[in-house]
PDB file of C-alpha atoms in Angstrom:
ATOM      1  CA  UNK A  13      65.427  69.210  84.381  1.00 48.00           C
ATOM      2  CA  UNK A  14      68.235  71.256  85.856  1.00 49.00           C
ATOM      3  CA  UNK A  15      70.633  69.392  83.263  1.00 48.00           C
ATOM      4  CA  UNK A  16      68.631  70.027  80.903  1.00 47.00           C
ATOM      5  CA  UNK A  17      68.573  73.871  81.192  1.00 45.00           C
ATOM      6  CA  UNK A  18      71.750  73.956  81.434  1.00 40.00           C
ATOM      7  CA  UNK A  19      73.146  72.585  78.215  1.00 47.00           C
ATOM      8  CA  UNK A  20      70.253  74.715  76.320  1.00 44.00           C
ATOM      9  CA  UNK A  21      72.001  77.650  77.750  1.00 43.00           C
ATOM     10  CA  UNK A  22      75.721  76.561  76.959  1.00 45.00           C
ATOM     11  CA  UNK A  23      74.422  75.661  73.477  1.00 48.00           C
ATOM     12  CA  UNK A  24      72.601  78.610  72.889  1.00 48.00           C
ATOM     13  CA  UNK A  25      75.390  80.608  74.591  1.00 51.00           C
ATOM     14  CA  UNK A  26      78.442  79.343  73.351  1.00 51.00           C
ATOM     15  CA  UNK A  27      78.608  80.179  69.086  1.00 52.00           C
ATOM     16  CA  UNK A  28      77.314  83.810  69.949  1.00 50.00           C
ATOM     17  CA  UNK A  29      80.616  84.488  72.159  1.00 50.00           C
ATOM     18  CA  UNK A  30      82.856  82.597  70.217  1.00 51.00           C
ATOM     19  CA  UNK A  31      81.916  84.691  67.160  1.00 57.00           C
ATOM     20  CA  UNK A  32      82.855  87.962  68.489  1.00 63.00           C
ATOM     21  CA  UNK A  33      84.582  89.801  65.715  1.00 69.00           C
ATOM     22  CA  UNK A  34      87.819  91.150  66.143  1.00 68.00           C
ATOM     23  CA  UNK A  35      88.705  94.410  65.773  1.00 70.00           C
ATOM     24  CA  UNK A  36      90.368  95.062  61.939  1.00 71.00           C
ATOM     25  CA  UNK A  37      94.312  95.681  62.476  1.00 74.00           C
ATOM     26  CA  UNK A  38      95.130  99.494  61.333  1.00 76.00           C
ATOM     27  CA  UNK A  39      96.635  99.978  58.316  1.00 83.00           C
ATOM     28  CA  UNK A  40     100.136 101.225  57.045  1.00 87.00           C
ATOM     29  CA  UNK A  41      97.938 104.395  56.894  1.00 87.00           C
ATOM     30  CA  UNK A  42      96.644 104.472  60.474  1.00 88.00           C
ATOM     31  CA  UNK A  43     100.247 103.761  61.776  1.00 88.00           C
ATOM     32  CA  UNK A  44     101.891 106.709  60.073  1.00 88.00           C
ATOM     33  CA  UNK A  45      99.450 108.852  61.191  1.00 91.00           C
ATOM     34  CA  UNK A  46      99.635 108.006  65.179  1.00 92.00           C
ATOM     35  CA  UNK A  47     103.365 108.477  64.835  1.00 91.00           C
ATOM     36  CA  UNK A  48     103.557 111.389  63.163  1.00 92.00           C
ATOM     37  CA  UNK A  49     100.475 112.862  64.744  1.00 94.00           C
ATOM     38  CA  UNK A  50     101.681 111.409  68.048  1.00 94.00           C
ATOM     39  CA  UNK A  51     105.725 112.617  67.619  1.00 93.00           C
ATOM     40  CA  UNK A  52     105.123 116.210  66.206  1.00 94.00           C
ATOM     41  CA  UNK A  53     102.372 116.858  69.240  1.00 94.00           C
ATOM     42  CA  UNK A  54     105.019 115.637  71.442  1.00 94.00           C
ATOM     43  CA  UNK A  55     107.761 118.065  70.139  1.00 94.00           C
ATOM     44  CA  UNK A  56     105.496 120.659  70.923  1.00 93.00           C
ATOM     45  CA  UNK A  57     104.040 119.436  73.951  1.00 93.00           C
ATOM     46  CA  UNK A  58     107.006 117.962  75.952  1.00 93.00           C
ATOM     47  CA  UNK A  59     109.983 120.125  77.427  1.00 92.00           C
ATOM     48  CA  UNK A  60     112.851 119.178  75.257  1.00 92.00           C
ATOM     49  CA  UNK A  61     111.843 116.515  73.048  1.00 92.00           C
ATOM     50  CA  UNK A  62     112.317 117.094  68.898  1.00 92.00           C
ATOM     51  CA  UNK A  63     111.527 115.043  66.333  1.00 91.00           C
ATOM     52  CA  UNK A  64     113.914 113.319  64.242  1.00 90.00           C
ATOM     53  CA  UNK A  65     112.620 114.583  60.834  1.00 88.00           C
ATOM     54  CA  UNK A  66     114.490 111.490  59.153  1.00 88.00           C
ATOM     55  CA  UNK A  67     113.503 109.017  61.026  1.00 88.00           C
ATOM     56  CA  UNK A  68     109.686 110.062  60.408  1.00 85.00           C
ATOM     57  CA  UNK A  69     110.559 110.361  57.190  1.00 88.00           C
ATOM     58  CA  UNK A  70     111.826 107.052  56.752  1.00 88.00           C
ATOM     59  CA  UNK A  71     108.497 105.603  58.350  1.00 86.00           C
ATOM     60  CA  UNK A  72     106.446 107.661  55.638  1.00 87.00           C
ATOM     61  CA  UNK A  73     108.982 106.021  52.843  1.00 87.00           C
ATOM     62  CA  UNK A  74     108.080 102.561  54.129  1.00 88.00           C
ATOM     63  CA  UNK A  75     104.570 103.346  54.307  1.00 86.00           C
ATOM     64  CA  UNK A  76     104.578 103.883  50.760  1.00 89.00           C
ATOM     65  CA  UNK A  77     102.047 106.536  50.707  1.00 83.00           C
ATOM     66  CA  UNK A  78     100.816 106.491  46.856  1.00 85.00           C
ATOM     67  CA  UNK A  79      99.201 109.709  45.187  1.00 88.00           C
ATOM     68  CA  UNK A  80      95.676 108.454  45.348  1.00 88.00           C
ATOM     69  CA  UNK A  81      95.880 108.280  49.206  1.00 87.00           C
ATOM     70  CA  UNK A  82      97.640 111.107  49.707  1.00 90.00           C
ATOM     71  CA  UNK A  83      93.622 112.871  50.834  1.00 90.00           C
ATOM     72  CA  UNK A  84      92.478 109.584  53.138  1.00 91.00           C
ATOM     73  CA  UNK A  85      96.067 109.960  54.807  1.00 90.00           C
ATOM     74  CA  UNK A  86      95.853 114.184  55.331  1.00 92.00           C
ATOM     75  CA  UNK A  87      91.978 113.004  56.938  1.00 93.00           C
ATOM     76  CA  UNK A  88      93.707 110.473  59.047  1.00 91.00           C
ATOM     77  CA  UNK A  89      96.621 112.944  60.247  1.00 93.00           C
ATOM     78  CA  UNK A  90      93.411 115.545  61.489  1.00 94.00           C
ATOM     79  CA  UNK A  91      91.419 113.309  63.124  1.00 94.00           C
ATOM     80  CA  UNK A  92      94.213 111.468  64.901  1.00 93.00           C
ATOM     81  CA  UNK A  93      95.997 114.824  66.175  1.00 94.00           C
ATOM     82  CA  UNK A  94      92.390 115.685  67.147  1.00 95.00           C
ATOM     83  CA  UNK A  95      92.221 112.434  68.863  1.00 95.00           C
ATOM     84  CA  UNK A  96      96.785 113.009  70.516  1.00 94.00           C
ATOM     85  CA  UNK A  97      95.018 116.221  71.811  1.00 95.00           C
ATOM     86  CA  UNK A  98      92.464 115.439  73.560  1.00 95.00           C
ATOM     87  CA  UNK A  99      94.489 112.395  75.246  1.00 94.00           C
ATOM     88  CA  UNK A 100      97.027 115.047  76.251  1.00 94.00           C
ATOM     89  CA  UNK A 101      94.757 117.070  77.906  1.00 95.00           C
ATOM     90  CA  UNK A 102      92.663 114.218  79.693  1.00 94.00           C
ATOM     91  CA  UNK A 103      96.227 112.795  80.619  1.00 94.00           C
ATOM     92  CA  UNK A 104      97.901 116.081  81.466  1.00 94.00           C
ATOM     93  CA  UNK A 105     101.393 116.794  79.931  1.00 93.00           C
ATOM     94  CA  UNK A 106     104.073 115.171  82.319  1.00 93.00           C
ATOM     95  CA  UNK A 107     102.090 111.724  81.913  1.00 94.00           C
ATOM     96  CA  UNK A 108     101.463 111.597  77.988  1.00 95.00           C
ATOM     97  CA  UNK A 109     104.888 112.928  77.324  1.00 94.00           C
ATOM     98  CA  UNK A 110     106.348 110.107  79.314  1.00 93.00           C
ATOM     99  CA  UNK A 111     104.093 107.504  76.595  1.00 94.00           C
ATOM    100  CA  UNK A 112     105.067 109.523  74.144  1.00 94.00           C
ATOM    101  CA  UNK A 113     108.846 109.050  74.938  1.00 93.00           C
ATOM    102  CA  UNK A 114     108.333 105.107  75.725  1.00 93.00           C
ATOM    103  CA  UNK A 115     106.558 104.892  72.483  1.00 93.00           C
ATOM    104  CA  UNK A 116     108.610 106.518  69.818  1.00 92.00           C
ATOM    105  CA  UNK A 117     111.895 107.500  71.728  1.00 91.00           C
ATOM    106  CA  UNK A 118     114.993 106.118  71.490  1.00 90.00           C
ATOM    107  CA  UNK A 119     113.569 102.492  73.142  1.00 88.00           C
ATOM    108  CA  UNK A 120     110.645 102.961  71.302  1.00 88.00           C
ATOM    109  CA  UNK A 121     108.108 100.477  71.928  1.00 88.00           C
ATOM    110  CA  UNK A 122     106.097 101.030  68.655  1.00 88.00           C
ATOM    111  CA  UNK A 123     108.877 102.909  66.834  1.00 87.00           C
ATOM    112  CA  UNK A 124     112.328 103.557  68.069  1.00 88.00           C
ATOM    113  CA  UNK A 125     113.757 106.957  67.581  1.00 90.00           C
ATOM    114  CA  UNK A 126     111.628 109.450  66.150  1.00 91.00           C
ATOM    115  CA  UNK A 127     111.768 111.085  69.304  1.00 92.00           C
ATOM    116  CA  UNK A 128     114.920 112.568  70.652  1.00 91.00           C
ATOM    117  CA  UNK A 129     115.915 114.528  73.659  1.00 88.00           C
ATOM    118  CA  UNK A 130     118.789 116.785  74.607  1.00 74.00           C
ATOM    119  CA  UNK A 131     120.997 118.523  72.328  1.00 48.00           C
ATOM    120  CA  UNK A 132     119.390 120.058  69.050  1.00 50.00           C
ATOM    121  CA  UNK A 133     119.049 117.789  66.614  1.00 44.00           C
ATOM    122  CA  UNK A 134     120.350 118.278  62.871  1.00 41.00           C
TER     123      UNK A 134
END
């Protein structure tokens, strides 16, 4: 009887976790928004950091932001800096400047060199 029970729950069990969604993967959209919302916090935020204006630029180019999206991405760019705030201030500065830097500085690990420290920049 034991047995029994015990396949009943494995079969019952088993399709319910295996069909878990996963979560959707952003879009170009979503990914130019954290890094720009992300970089320009950060230039304010973080003691000698600057954005590279080029190299966000170049991220917007390959985005390729058309005209028709150009009021789902400005929605995306408030709600994400809204979003790069409030992590700042539940992280406190010296911490989420340090992601910010390992993120999008010069060994970025999501996008290298947006963010730049040092010398001006020009």
């Amino acid at each position: 009887m034991r047995g029994a029970w015990l396949i009943w729950v494995l079969v019952l069990a088993g399709p319910a976790s295996a069909q878990t969604p996963a979560p959707p993967a952003p879009s170009p959209l979503d990914n130019y928004a954290e890094a720009a919302a992300t970089t320009i916090i950060a230039e304010q935020a973080c003691p000698g950091v600057q954005v590279k204006a080029g190299q966000l630029t170049t991220l917007r180019l390959a985005t390729k932001v058309a005209a028709a999206q150009e009021s789902v991405l400005q929605e995306k760019l408030r709600t994400r800096a809204t979003e790069v705030r409030q992590q700042l201030a539940s992280d406190g500065r010296a911490a989420w400047c340090a992601q910010a830097l390992a993120a999008f500085g010069p060994q970025g690990s999501v996008a290298k060199g947006i963010l730049a420290t040092g010398a001006p920049i020009r």
